[in-house]
Coordinates of C-alpha atoms in Angstrom, one line a residue:
Chain A
M1173 CA 75.4 132.7 100.3
D1174 CA 79.0 133.9 100.8
R1175 CA 79.3 134.7 104.5
D1176 CA 82.9 135.8 103.9
R1177 CA 81.8 139.2 102.6
S1178 CA 80.1 142.0 104.5
D1179 CA 77.2 142.0 102.0
P1180 CA 75.4 138.8 101.2
V1181 CA 75.9 137.9 97.5
L1182 CA 74.3 135.4 95.3
N1183 CA 76.4 132.2 95.2
A1184 CA 78.2 132.2 91.8
N1185 CA 77.4 128.6 91.2
D1186 CA 73.7 129.3 91.7
E1187 CA 73.8 132.0 89.0
W1188 CA 74.4 129.3 86.5
A1189 CA 71.5 127.4 87.9
I1190 CA 69.2 130.4 87.5
E1191 CA 70.5 131.0 83.9
E1192 CA 69.8 127.4 83.0
A1193 CA 66.3 127.7 84.4
L1194 CA 65.7 130.9 82.3
Q1195 CA 66.9 129.1 79.2
I1196 CA 64.6 126.2 79.9
A1197 CA 61.7 128.6 80.4
E1198 CA 62.5 130.3 77.1
R1199 CA 62.3 127.0 75.3
T1200 CA 59.4 125.6 77.2
P1201 CA 56.2 127.7 77.5
D1202 CA 54.3 127.8 80.8
T1203 CA 57.4 127.2 82.8
E1204 CA 57.3 128.7 86.3
I1205 CA 60.6 129.5 88.0
V1206 CA 60.6 129.9 91.8
A1207 CA 63.7 130.7 93.9
L1208 CA 64.2 128.8 97.2
C1209 CA 66.7 130.1 99.7
M1210 CA 67.5 129.1 103.2
G1211 CA 69.3 132.0 105.0
P1212 CA 69.1 134.7 107.6
D1213 CA 67.0 137.9 107.1
E1214 CA 69.8 139.6 105.3
A1215 CA 69.6 136.9 102.6
G1216 CA 66.5 138.7 101.5
S1217 CA 68.6 141.0 99.2
T1218 CA 70.1 137.8 97.7
V1219 CA 66.6 136.5 97.0
R1220 CA 65.7 139.9 95.5
K1221 CA 68.8 139.6 93.2
A1222 CA 67.6 136.2 92.1
L1223 CA 64.1 137.6 91.3
S1224 CA 65.6 140.4 89.3
Y1225 CA 66.6 137.9 86.6
G1226 CA 62.8 137.6 85.9
L1227 CA 61.8 134.7 88.1
D1228 CA 58.2 134.2 89.0
G1229 CA 58.4 134.0 92.7
A1230 CA 60.6 133.2 95.7
I1231 CA 60.5 131.3 99.0
Q1232 CA 62.9 132.2 101.8
I1233 CA 63.3 129.9 104.8
T1234 CA 64.6 132.0 107.7
D1235 CA 64.7 131.3 111.4
P1236 CA 67.2 132.2 114.1
A1237 CA 67.5 128.5 115.0
L1238 CA 69.0 127.7 111.5
S1239 CA 72.3 129.5 112.2
G1240 CA 75.2 127.0 112.1
S1241 CA 73.4 124.3 110.2
D1242 CA 75.7 121.9 108.4
A1243 CA 75.0 120.4 104.9
A1244 CA 72.8 117.6 106.3
A1245 CA 70.6 120.0 108.3
T1246 CA 70.5 122.4 105.3
A1247 CA 69.3 119.5 103.0
R1248 CA 66.7 118.5 105.6
V1249 CA 65.3 122.1 105.7
L1250 CA 65.2 122.5 101.9
A1251 CA 63.5 119.1 101.5
A1252 CA 60.9 120.1 104.1
A1253 CA 60.3 123.4 102.3
L1254 CA 59.6 121.5 99.1
A1255 CA 57.1 119.1 100.6
G1256 CA 53.8 119.7 99.1
Q1257 CA 55.2 121.9 96.3
E1258 CA 54.8 120.8 92.7
F1259 CA 57.9 120.8 90.6
D1260 CA 59.6 119.0 87.7
L1261 CA 63.2 120.2 88.2
I1262 CA 65.2 121.4 91.1
L1263 CA 68.2 123.3 89.8
M1264 CA 71.1 124.3 92.0
G1265 CA 74.8 125.1 91.9
N1266 CA 77.1 122.1 92.6
Q1267 CA 78.6 123.8 95.6
S1268 CA 78.4 126.9 97.8
S1269 CA 81.3 129.2 97.4
D1270 CA 82.1 129.2 101.1
A1271 CA 81.7 125.7 102.6
R1272 CA 82.1 123.9 99.2
T1273 CA 81.1 120.5 100.5
M1274 CA 79.1 119.5 97.3
L1275 CA 76.8 117.5 99.6
V1276 CA 73.5 119.3 99.5
P1277 CA 72.3 118.4 96.0
A1278 CA 72.6 114.6 96.6
M1279 CA 71.4 114.9 100.2
L1280 CA 68.3 116.8 99.1
A1281 CA 67.6 114.2 96.4
A1282 CA 67.9 111.5 98.9
H1283 CA 65.4 113.2 101.2
L1284 CA 63.0 113.6 98.3
G1285 CA 63.6 110.1 96.9
L1286 CA 64.6 111.6 93.5
P1287 CA 67.4 111.0 91.1
A1288 CA 70.3 113.5 91.5
L1289 CA 71.8 114.5 88.1
T1290 CA 74.8 116.3 89.6
F1291 CA 77.8 118.2 88.2
A1292 CA 75.8 118.9 84.9
R1293 CA 77.7 120.8 82.3
H1294 CA 75.0 120.3 79.7
L1295 CA 71.3 119.7 80.1
E1296 CA 68.6 118.5 77.7
I1297 CA 64.9 118.2 78.4
D1298 CA 62.6 116.2 76.2
G1299 CA 59.1 116.0 77.6
D1300 CA 59.7 114.6 81.1
V1301 CA 63.0 112.9 80.3
V1302 CA 66.0 114.9 81.6
T1303 CA 69.5 114.1 80.2
A1304 CA 72.6 115.6 81.8
H1305 CA 76.3 115.5 80.9
R1306 CA 78.0 115.1 84.3
E1307 CA 81.5 116.4 84.3
T1308 CA 84.2 113.8 85.2
P1309 CA 87.9 114.3 85.5
A1310 CA 88.4 112.7 82.1
G1311 CA 85.4 113.9 80.2
Y1312 CA 81.7 113.4 81.0
Q1313 CA 79.1 110.8 81.7
V1314 CA 75.6 111.0 80.0
V1315 CA 72.9 110.2 82.5
R1316 CA 69.1 110.1 82.0
A1317 CA 66.2 110.2 84.4
T1318 CA 62.5 111.1 84.4
A1319 CA 61.3 114.3 86.1
P1320 CA 61.0 115.2 88.8
V1321 CA 64.8 115.3 89.4
V1322 CA 67.4 117.3 91.2
V1323 CA 70.1 118.8 89.0
S1324 CA 73.3 120.5 90.1
V1325 CA 75.3 122.5 87.6
V1326 CA 78.9 123.4 87.1
E1327 CA 80.3 126.6 85.6
A1328 CA 80.8 125.2 82.1
I1329 CA 77.0 124.9 81.6
N1330 CA 76.3 128.4 80.4
E1331 CA 77.2 132.1 80.5
P1332 CA 74.9 133.9 83.0
R1333 CA 73.1 137.0 81.7
Y1334 CA 72.8 140.3 83.7
P1335 CA 69.5 141.3 85.1
T1336 CA 67.7 144.0 83.1
F1337 CA 66.6 147.3 84.5
K1338 CA 63.1 146.2 84.0
G1339 CA 63.8 143.0 85.9
I1340 CA 65.4 144.8 88.8
M1341 CA 62.4 147.2 89.1
A1342 CA 59.9 144.3 88.8
A1343 CA 61.8 142.3 91.5
K1344 CA 61.4 145.2 94.0
K1345 CA 57.6 144.8 93.7
K1346 CA 57.5 141.0 94.1
T1347 CA 56.5 139.4 97.3
I1348 CA 58.9 136.9 98.9
D1349 CA 57.2 134.1 100.7
V1350 CA 59.1 134.1 104.0
R1351 CA 58.6 131.0 106.2
D1352 CA 60.0 130.0 109.5
L1353 CA 60.8 126.5 110.8
A1354 CA 57.3 126.0 112.2
A1355 CA 55.8 126.8 108.8
I1356 CA 57.7 123.9 107.2
D1357 CA 57.3 121.6 110.2
V1358 CA 60.9 121.1 111.1
P1359 CA 61.8 120.9 114.8
A1360 CA 64.5 123.4 115.9
T1361 CA 66.3 120.5 117.5
Q1362 CA 67.1 119.2 113.9
V1363 CA 68.9 122.3 112.7
G1364 CA 71.5 124.8 113.7
L1365 CA 74.7 123.9 115.6
D1366 CA 72.8 121.6 118.0
G1367 CA 70.9 119.8 115.3
S1368 CA 73.8 119.3 113.0
A1369 CA 75.6 115.9 112.8
T1370 CA 79.0 117.6 112.6
A1371 CA 80.7 120.0 115.0
V1372 CA 83.7 122.3 114.7
V1373 CA 86.4 121.6 117.3
D1374 CA 88.4 124.7 116.5
I1375 CA 89.3 127.1 113.7
A1376 CA 92.7 128.8 113.3
P1377 CA 94.3 131.0 110.6
R1378 CA 96.7 129.0 108.4
P1379 CA 100.2 129.1 109.9
P1380 CA 102.2 131.8 108.0
K1381 CA 104.8 130.4 105.5
D1382 CA 108.4 131.6 105.3
A1383 CA 108.9 134.0 102.5
G1384 CA 109.7 132.3 99.3
R1385 CA 112.8 132.7 97.2
I1386 CA 112.1 134.9 94.1
V1387 CA 114.6 135.0 91.3
A1388 CA 114.7 137.6 88.5
D1389 CA 115.4 136.2 85.1
D1390 CA 117.8 138.1 82.8
G1391 CA 115.4 137.9 79.8
S1392 CA 117.0 134.8 78.2
G1393 CA 115.1 132.4 80.4
E1394 CA 118.3 130.6 81.3
V1395 CA 118.9 132.2 84.7
G1396 CA 115.4 131.6 85.9
A1397 CA 115.3 128.1 84.5
K1398 CA 118.6 127.1 86.1
A1399 CA 117.6 128.5 89.5
F1400 CA 114.2 126.8 89.2
A1401 CA 115.8 123.4 88.4
D1402 CA 118.2 123.8 91.3
W1403 CA 115.2 124.4 93.6
L1404 CA 113.4 121.3 92.3
V1405 CA 116.6 119.3 93.1
E1406 CA 116.7 120.9 96.6
Q1407 CA 113.1 119.9 97.2
K1408 CA 113.8 116.3 95.9
I1409 CA 111.3 116.7 93.1
L1410 CA 114.1 116.0 90.6
Chain B
M1168 CA 86.9 100.0 116.3
T1169 CA 86.4 99.3 112.6
T1170 CA 86.9 101.7 109.8
L1171 CA 85.4 101.1 106.3
V1172 CA 87.2 102.6 103.3
V1173 CA 85.6 103.1 99.9
V1174 CA 88.3 102.1 97.5
E1175 CA 88.4 102.9 93.8
H1176 CA 89.8 100.6 91.2
D1177 CA 90.3 100.2 87.5
A1178 CA 89.2 96.7 86.6
G1179 CA 90.8 95.4 89.7
T1180 CA 93.8 97.7 90.0
L1181 CA 93.6 99.8 93.1
G1182 CA 93.8 103.6 92.6
K1183 CA 96.7 105.4 94.2
V1184 CA 94.4 107.5 96.4
S1185 CA 92.8 104.3 97.8
G1186 CA 96.2 103.2 99.1
Q1187 CA 96.7 106.5 100.7
I1188 CA 93.3 106.3 102.5
L1189 CA 93.8 102.7 103.6
T1190 CA 97.1 103.9 105.1
A1191 CA 95.2 106.8 106.9
A1192 CA 92.6 104.3 108.1
R1193 CA 95.3 102.2 109.8
G1194 CA 96.1 105.2 112.1
L1195 CA 92.5 105.4 113.2
A1196 CA 91.3 101.8 113.7
D1197 CA 92.6 98.4 114.6
D1198 CA 90.4 96.8 112.0
V1199 CA 90.3 98.2 108.5
H1200 CA 87.7 97.0 106.0
A1201 CA 87.2 98.1 102.4
V1202 CA 84.3 98.2 100.0
A1203 CA 84.7 98.0 96.2
W1204 CA 82.1 97.7 93.4
G1205 CA 82.0 97.1 89.7
P1206 CA 83.7 94.5 87.5
G1207 CA 87.0 93.2 88.9
A1208 CA 86.1 94.4 92.4
A1209 CA 87.3 91.2 94.1
D1210 CA 90.7 91.5 92.4
V1211 CA 91.6 94.3 94.8
A1212 CA 91.9 91.9 97.7
D1213 CA 95.7 91.5 97.4
Q1214 CA 96.3 95.2 97.2
V1215 CA 93.8 96.0 100.1
G1216 CA 95.6 93.4 102.2
A1217 CA 99.0 94.9 101.4
F1218 CA 97.8 98.2 102.7
G1219 CA 96.5 96.6 105.9
G1220 CA 92.9 95.9 105.2
S1221 CA 91.5 92.7 106.7
T1222 CA 88.4 92.3 104.6
V1223 CA 87.1 93.7 101.3
H1224 CA 83.3 93.8 100.7
V1225 CA 82.6 93.5 97.0
F1226 CA 79.7 93.8 94.6
D1227 CA 80.7 93.3 91.0
D1228 CA 77.3 93.3 89.3
P1229 CA 77.4 95.7 86.3
V1230 CA 74.2 97.3 87.6
V1231 CA 76.3 99.5 89.8
T1232 CA 77.9 101.2 86.8
A1233 CA 74.8 101.1 84.6
Y1234 CA 72.9 103.2 87.0
A1235 CA 74.4 106.2 88.9
T1236 CA 74.7 106.8 92.6
R1237 CA 71.8 104.9 94.2
P1238 CA 73.1 101.3 93.5
Q1239 CA 76.6 102.3 94.8
A1240 CA 74.9 103.8 97.9
A1241 CA 73.2 100.5 98.5
V1242 CA 76.5 98.7 98.3
V1243 CA 78.1 101.1 100.8
A1244 CA 75.2 100.6 103.1
A1245 CA 75.5 96.8 102.9
A1246 CA 79.2 97.0 103.6
L1247 CA 78.5 99.2 106.6
D1248 CA 76.2 96.6 108.0
A1249 CA 78.6 93.7 107.2
S1250 CA 81.6 95.4 108.8
G1251 CA 79.9 97.2 111.7
A1252 CA 82.2 100.2 111.0
E1253 CA 81.7 103.4 113.0
T1254 CA 83.8 105.4 110.5
L1255 CA 83.6 105.5 106.7
L1256 CA 86.5 107.0 104.8
Y1257 CA 86.2 107.8 101.1
P1258 CA 88.1 109.7 98.4
A1259 CA 87.0 113.3 98.3
D1260 CA 85.8 113.0 94.7
P1261 CA 82.5 114.5 93.5
F1262 CA 80.8 111.3 92.4
I1263 CA 81.8 109.3 95.5
T1264 CA 80.6 112.3 97.6
D1265 CA 77.2 111.9 96.0
V1266 CA 77.1 108.2 97.0
V1267 CA 78.2 109.0 100.6
A1268 CA 75.7 111.9 100.8
T1269 CA 72.9 109.5 99.9
V1270 CA 74.0 106.9 102.5
A1271 CA 74.4 109.7 105.1
V1272 CA 70.8 110.8 104.8
A1273 CA 69.5 107.3 105.4
R1274 CA 71.8 106.8 108.4
E1275 CA 71.5 110.3 109.8
A1276 CA 75.3 110.3 109.6
G1277 CA 77.7 113.2 109.8
V1278 CA 79.8 114.0 106.7
I1279 CA 83.1 116.0 106.7
T1280 CA 84.5 116.7 103.3
D1281 CA 88.1 117.4 102.1
A1282 CA 90.0 116.2 105.2
V1283 CA 93.8 116.7 104.9
D1284 CA 94.6 115.1 108.3
L1285 CA 92.9 112.8 110.8
A1286 CA 93.5 112.2 114.5
S1287 CA 92.0 109.8 117.0
D1288 CA 90.2 111.4 119.8
D1289 CA 89.5 109.8 123.2
A1290 CA 86.1 111.5 123.2
G1291 CA 85.2 109.0 120.4
G1292 CA 85.5 109.2 116.7
P1293 CA 88.1 110.8 114.5
V1294 CA 88.9 114.6 114.3
A1295 CA 89.4 115.8 110.8
T1296 CA 91.5 118.8 109.7
K1297 CA 90.4 120.7 106.7
A1298 CA 91.1 124.0 105.0
I1299 CA 88.1 126.5 104.9
F1300 CA 87.5 129.9 103.5
G1301 CA 89.6 129.3 100.4
G1302 CA 92.4 127.9 102.5
D1303 CA 92.9 130.9 104.6
M1304 CA 91.7 129.1 107.8
I1305 CA 92.3 125.7 109.1
S1306 CA 89.4 124.0 110.9
R1307 CA 89.3 120.8 113.0
C1308 CA 85.9 119.2 113.1
R1309 CA 84.3 116.0 114.1
V1310 CA 81.1 114.0 113.8
K1311 CA 79.0 114.0 117.0
P1312 CA 79.3 110.9 119.1
G1313 CA 76.8 108.1 118.4
R1314 CA 76.6 108.8 114.7
L1315 CA 78.3 107.2 111.8
A1316 CA 81.3 109.4 110.8
C1317 CA 81.8 109.8 107.0
I1318 CA 85.0 111.6 106.1
G1319 CA 86.2 112.5 102.6
V1320 CA 90.0 112.5 102.4
K1321 CA 91.8 114.6 99.8
A1322 CA 94.2 113.0 97.4
N1323 CA 97.9 113.3 98.4
A1324 CA 96.9 114.3 102.0
F1325 CA 98.5 111.0 103.2
A1326 CA 101.4 109.0 101.7
G1327 CA 100.4 105.5 100.8
E1328 CA 102.5 103.0 102.8
A1329 CA 102.1 99.3 102.3
A1330 CA 101.8 97.3 105.6
G1331 CA 102.9 94.0 104.0
G1332 CA 99.8 92.1 104.9
G1333 CA 98.4 89.1 103.0
P1334 CA 95.3 89.2 100.8
A1335 CA 92.2 90.7 102.4
E1336 CA 89.3 88.3 102.9
V1337 CA 86.7 88.8 100.2
D1338 CA 83.1 89.2 101.4
V1339 CA 80.6 89.1 98.4
L1340 CA 77.7 91.4 99.3
D1341 CA 74.2 90.5 98.4
V1342 CA 72.6 93.8 97.4
A1343 CA 69.1 94.3 96.1
V1344 CA 69.0 97.0 93.5
D1345 CA 65.3 98.0 93.3
D1346 CA 63.6 100.0 90.6
A1347 CA 64.0 103.3 92.5
A1348 CA 67.7 102.8 92.4
R1349 CA 67.6 102.3 88.6
A1350 CA 65.9 105.8 88.2
M1351 CA 69.1 107.3 86.8
E1352 CA 70.6 105.4 83.9
V1353 CA 74.1 105.9 82.7
V1354 CA 73.7 106.2 78.9
E1355 CA 77.2 106.8 77.9
V1356 CA 80.7 107.5 79.3
V1357 CA 82.7 109.9 77.2
E1358 CA 86.5 110.1 77.8
Q1359 CA 88.1 113.3 76.5
S1360 CA 91.6 111.9 77.0
S1361 CA 94.4 114.0 78.4
G1362 CA 96.9 111.5 77.1
D1363 CA 99.0 109.7 79.6
R1364 CA 98.8 112.5 82.1
P1365 CA 97.5 111.8 85.6
E1366 CA 94.1 113.2 86.6
M1367 CA 94.5 116.7 88.0
T1368 CA 92.8 116.0 91.3
E1369 CA 95.1 113.0 92.0
A1370 CA 98.4 114.3 90.5
S1371 CA 101.3 115.0 92.9
I1372 CA 102.6 117.7 90.5
I1373 CA 100.4 120.2 88.6
A1374 CA 101.6 122.7 86.0
A1375 CA 99.0 125.4 85.6
G1376 CA 98.6 128.2 83.1
G1377 CA 96.7 131.4 83.0
R1378 CA 96.1 134.6 81.1
G1379 CA 99.8 135.3 80.7
L1380 CA 100.1 132.4 78.3
G1381 CA 98.6 134.7 75.7
D1382 CA 96.6 132.0 73.7
A1383 CA 95.6 128.4 73.5
E1384 CA 99.0 127.6 71.9
G1385 CA 100.6 128.6 75.2
F1386 CA 99.1 125.5 76.8
R1387 CA 101.3 123.3 74.6
L1388 CA 104.2 124.7 76.7
I1389 CA 102.3 123.9 80.0
E1390 CA 101.6 120.4 78.7
R1391 CA 105.3 119.9 77.9
L1392 CA 106.3 121.1 81.3
A1393 CA 103.7 118.8 82.9
D1394 CA 105.0 115.9 80.9
A1395 CA 108.6 116.6 81.8
L1396 CA 107.6 116.3 85.5
G1397 CA 105.1 113.5 85.1
G1398 CA 102.3 115.9 86.2
A1399 CA 98.9 117.1 85.3
V1400 CA 97.8 120.3 83.6
G1401 CA 95.6 122.9 85.4
A1402 CA 94.2 126.2 84.3
S1403 CA 93.0 129.5 85.7
R1404 CA 89.4 130.6 85.1
A1405 CA 90.7 133.4 82.8
A1406 CA 92.2 130.6 80.6
T1407 CA 89.2 128.3 80.6
D1408 CA 86.8 131.3 80.0
A1409 CA 88.9 132.2 77.0
G1410 CA 88.5 128.7 75.7
W1411 CA 92.2 127.9 75.8
Y1412 CA 91.8 124.8 77.9
P1413 CA 88.8 122.6 78.9
H1414 CA 86.8 123.7 81.9
Q1415 CA 87.4 120.5 83.9
H1416 CA 91.0 121.6 84.3
Q1417 CA 90.0 124.8 86.0
I1418 CA 91.4 125.4 89.5
G1419 CA 89.8 127.9 91.8
Q1420 CA 86.8 129.0 93.8
T1421 CA 84.3 127.9 91.1
G1422 CA 86.5 125.1 89.8
K1423 CA 88.5 122.3 91.5
T1424 CA 90.5 122.5 94.7
V1425 CA 93.9 120.7 94.4
A1426 CA 96.6 120.1 96.9
P1427 CA 99.5 118.4 95.1
Q1428 CA 103.0 118.0 96.4
L1429 CA 104.1 120.7 93.8
Y1430 CA 102.0 123.3 92.0
I1431 CA 103.6 125.5 89.3
G1432 CA 101.6 128.5 88.2
S1433 CA 102.7 130.2 85.0
G1434 CA 101.2 133.4 83.7
I1435 CA 98.8 133.3 86.6
S1436 CA 98.6 136.4 88.8
G1437 CA 97.1 134.6 91.7
A1438 CA 93.8 136.3 92.3
I1439 CA 92.0 135.3 95.4
Q1440 CA 89.6 133.1 93.5
H1441 CA 92.4 131.0 92.0
R1442 CA 94.3 130.9 95.3
A1443 CA 91.2 129.4 96.9
G1444 CA 91.7 126.3 94.7
M1445 CA 95.5 125.8 95.1
Q1446 CA 97.0 127.4 98.2
T1447 CA 96.9 124.2 100.2
S1448 CA 99.5 122.8 97.8
Q1449 CA 102.6 121.6 99.7
L1450 CA 105.0 123.5 97.5
I1451 CA 104.0 126.5 95.3
A1452 CA 106.2 127.8 92.4
A1453 CA 105.4 130.6 90.0
I1454 CA 106.6 132.2 86.8
N1455 CA 105.3 135.6 85.9
T1456 CA 106.6 138.8 84.3
D1457 CA 105.0 140.9 86.9
G1458 CA 107.1 140.8 90.1
D1459 CA 104.1 142.3 92.0
A1460 CA 101.7 139.5 91.1
P1461 CA 100.0 138.3 94.3
I1462 CA 101.0 134.7 93.5
F1463 CA 104.6 135.5 94.6
S1464 CA 103.4 136.3 98.1
I1465 CA 102.4 132.7 98.6
A1466 CA 105.1 131.1 96.4
D1467 CA 107.9 129.0 97.9
F1468 CA 109.9 129.7 94.7
G1469 CA 109.3 132.2 91.9
V1470 CA 110.8 133.4 88.7
V1471 CA 110.1 136.9 87.6
G1472 CA 110.5 136.5 83.8
D1473 CA 108.9 135.7 80.5
L1474 CA 107.3 132.2 80.7
H1475 CA 107.8 131.7 77.0
K1476 CA 111.6 131.9 77.6
V1477 CA 111.8 130.4 81.1
I1478 CA 109.6 127.3 80.5
P1479 CA 111.5 125.9 77.4
A1480 CA 114.8 126.5 79.2
L1481 CA 113.4 124.8 82.3
I1482 CA 112.2 121.8 80.3
D1483 CA 115.8 121.5 79.0
E1484 CA 117.2 121.7 82.5
I1485 CA 114.8 119.1 83.8
E1486 CA 115.6 116.7 80.9
Q1487 CA 119.4 117.2 81.4
R1488 CA 119.2 116.5 85.1
T1489 CA 116.9 113.5 84.9
S1490 CA 118.5 111.8 81.9

């Protein structure tokens, strides 16, 4: 969830995870897709948005004590919420659009004792064998594991669809399974600011920069290029 | 105080970022250890020593590259035990982050990602500085006392400075890789070569292109500019969505965050989603026909002009001045 905005929005990276789940369900009959979200009450609208894509159900973990949880505490809560649930695949975005730590998928997998096929830009499922192409700086790595597995996806994996009107209307009628910490058996001391392993010392706005030097080119490219090269020399790049 | 550094190497040749992080570690601890895995790991001992490391813990069994994440996590855990380190520094790279995340769960450690600066604090443990909210805010954070502190350090945040030490002592780790750790098999590694260019996340100079390039052919211009400066090629989401350049080069909120010494954005307007991926660059330059493009508000230097004219002329200028 993006706390930067006044309205909670579905994390963009999670939209690709939802799209991938829908495509898998279209290829694989009897697939059930359930959304899992940890977030404050207001995140209910985000869960509803997820449901509007045509998911079968949703679980929302919400509790005032969760506020300020770091990635480790978040992974602990998600793992606890999944205890006792049956699943073959956990799909998630590779990072949240606000904190962007990229930690939660691997941490969740570690809690559950499952393989983490992270940064997937392509996914194949053959029976219970899951194959992912993990994006690397220089290409990709093909990895294979047997379900159940945790998969995190990157933007390149698909093009998310828009919810249909029918889906939006159906989502309004669906029940979200809302649970608090007690329901998933996580002590409040293990979450939130106090239960997190990291702490913020202080936060400050980025110091303002001096205004840059902007040069207008004359249309030939030469004036701009010469000024640019002069600046590169000044900055000791050249 | 001991700090353990996860170092990366290519068949025994230490990566540039590893030298930077070993340098950062010297500022935090009086004893710096390193951990390296994979074939050739022990060959980094000279280089680790030159950057001030006293010991390198190695595990060169190919099992660590044949199976992803869990075997490497077992190696890091063994090196933590062997070194007794209270702090673990690692390159803020996605795959190593997975490894550290796995270790952190088992140790109930705290993890701070994408640090651009580190300071020692009398209260115990390092304080890390990082950009948050797309680089608009700067946060200082720490791991709570009594817990292992794992801190991911961004490429180019520190200059690598050799300390002139002799070879580090090599400690060969004995790591048991059990069946559970072999659950994820690496079937194939596919390189989609970007030629001799540096990786975008490690490069000290990045030339990036966007919608203003007009088509995929426009990226040949960006590649030539990158090559003239010895830099990497980046792209805006508009350019990767259009299929003009591969997705792994995308800089921005849903792509990669980069912080090179110099970023040059051409034909990129500088929408907030793109700025979130590059505004912590040390120097920002821009070329755009639209003088009102938001990128100029964060640029140290800008040219308002046609990139198809300016870039070829700029490449000529660079070649003249460096020949």
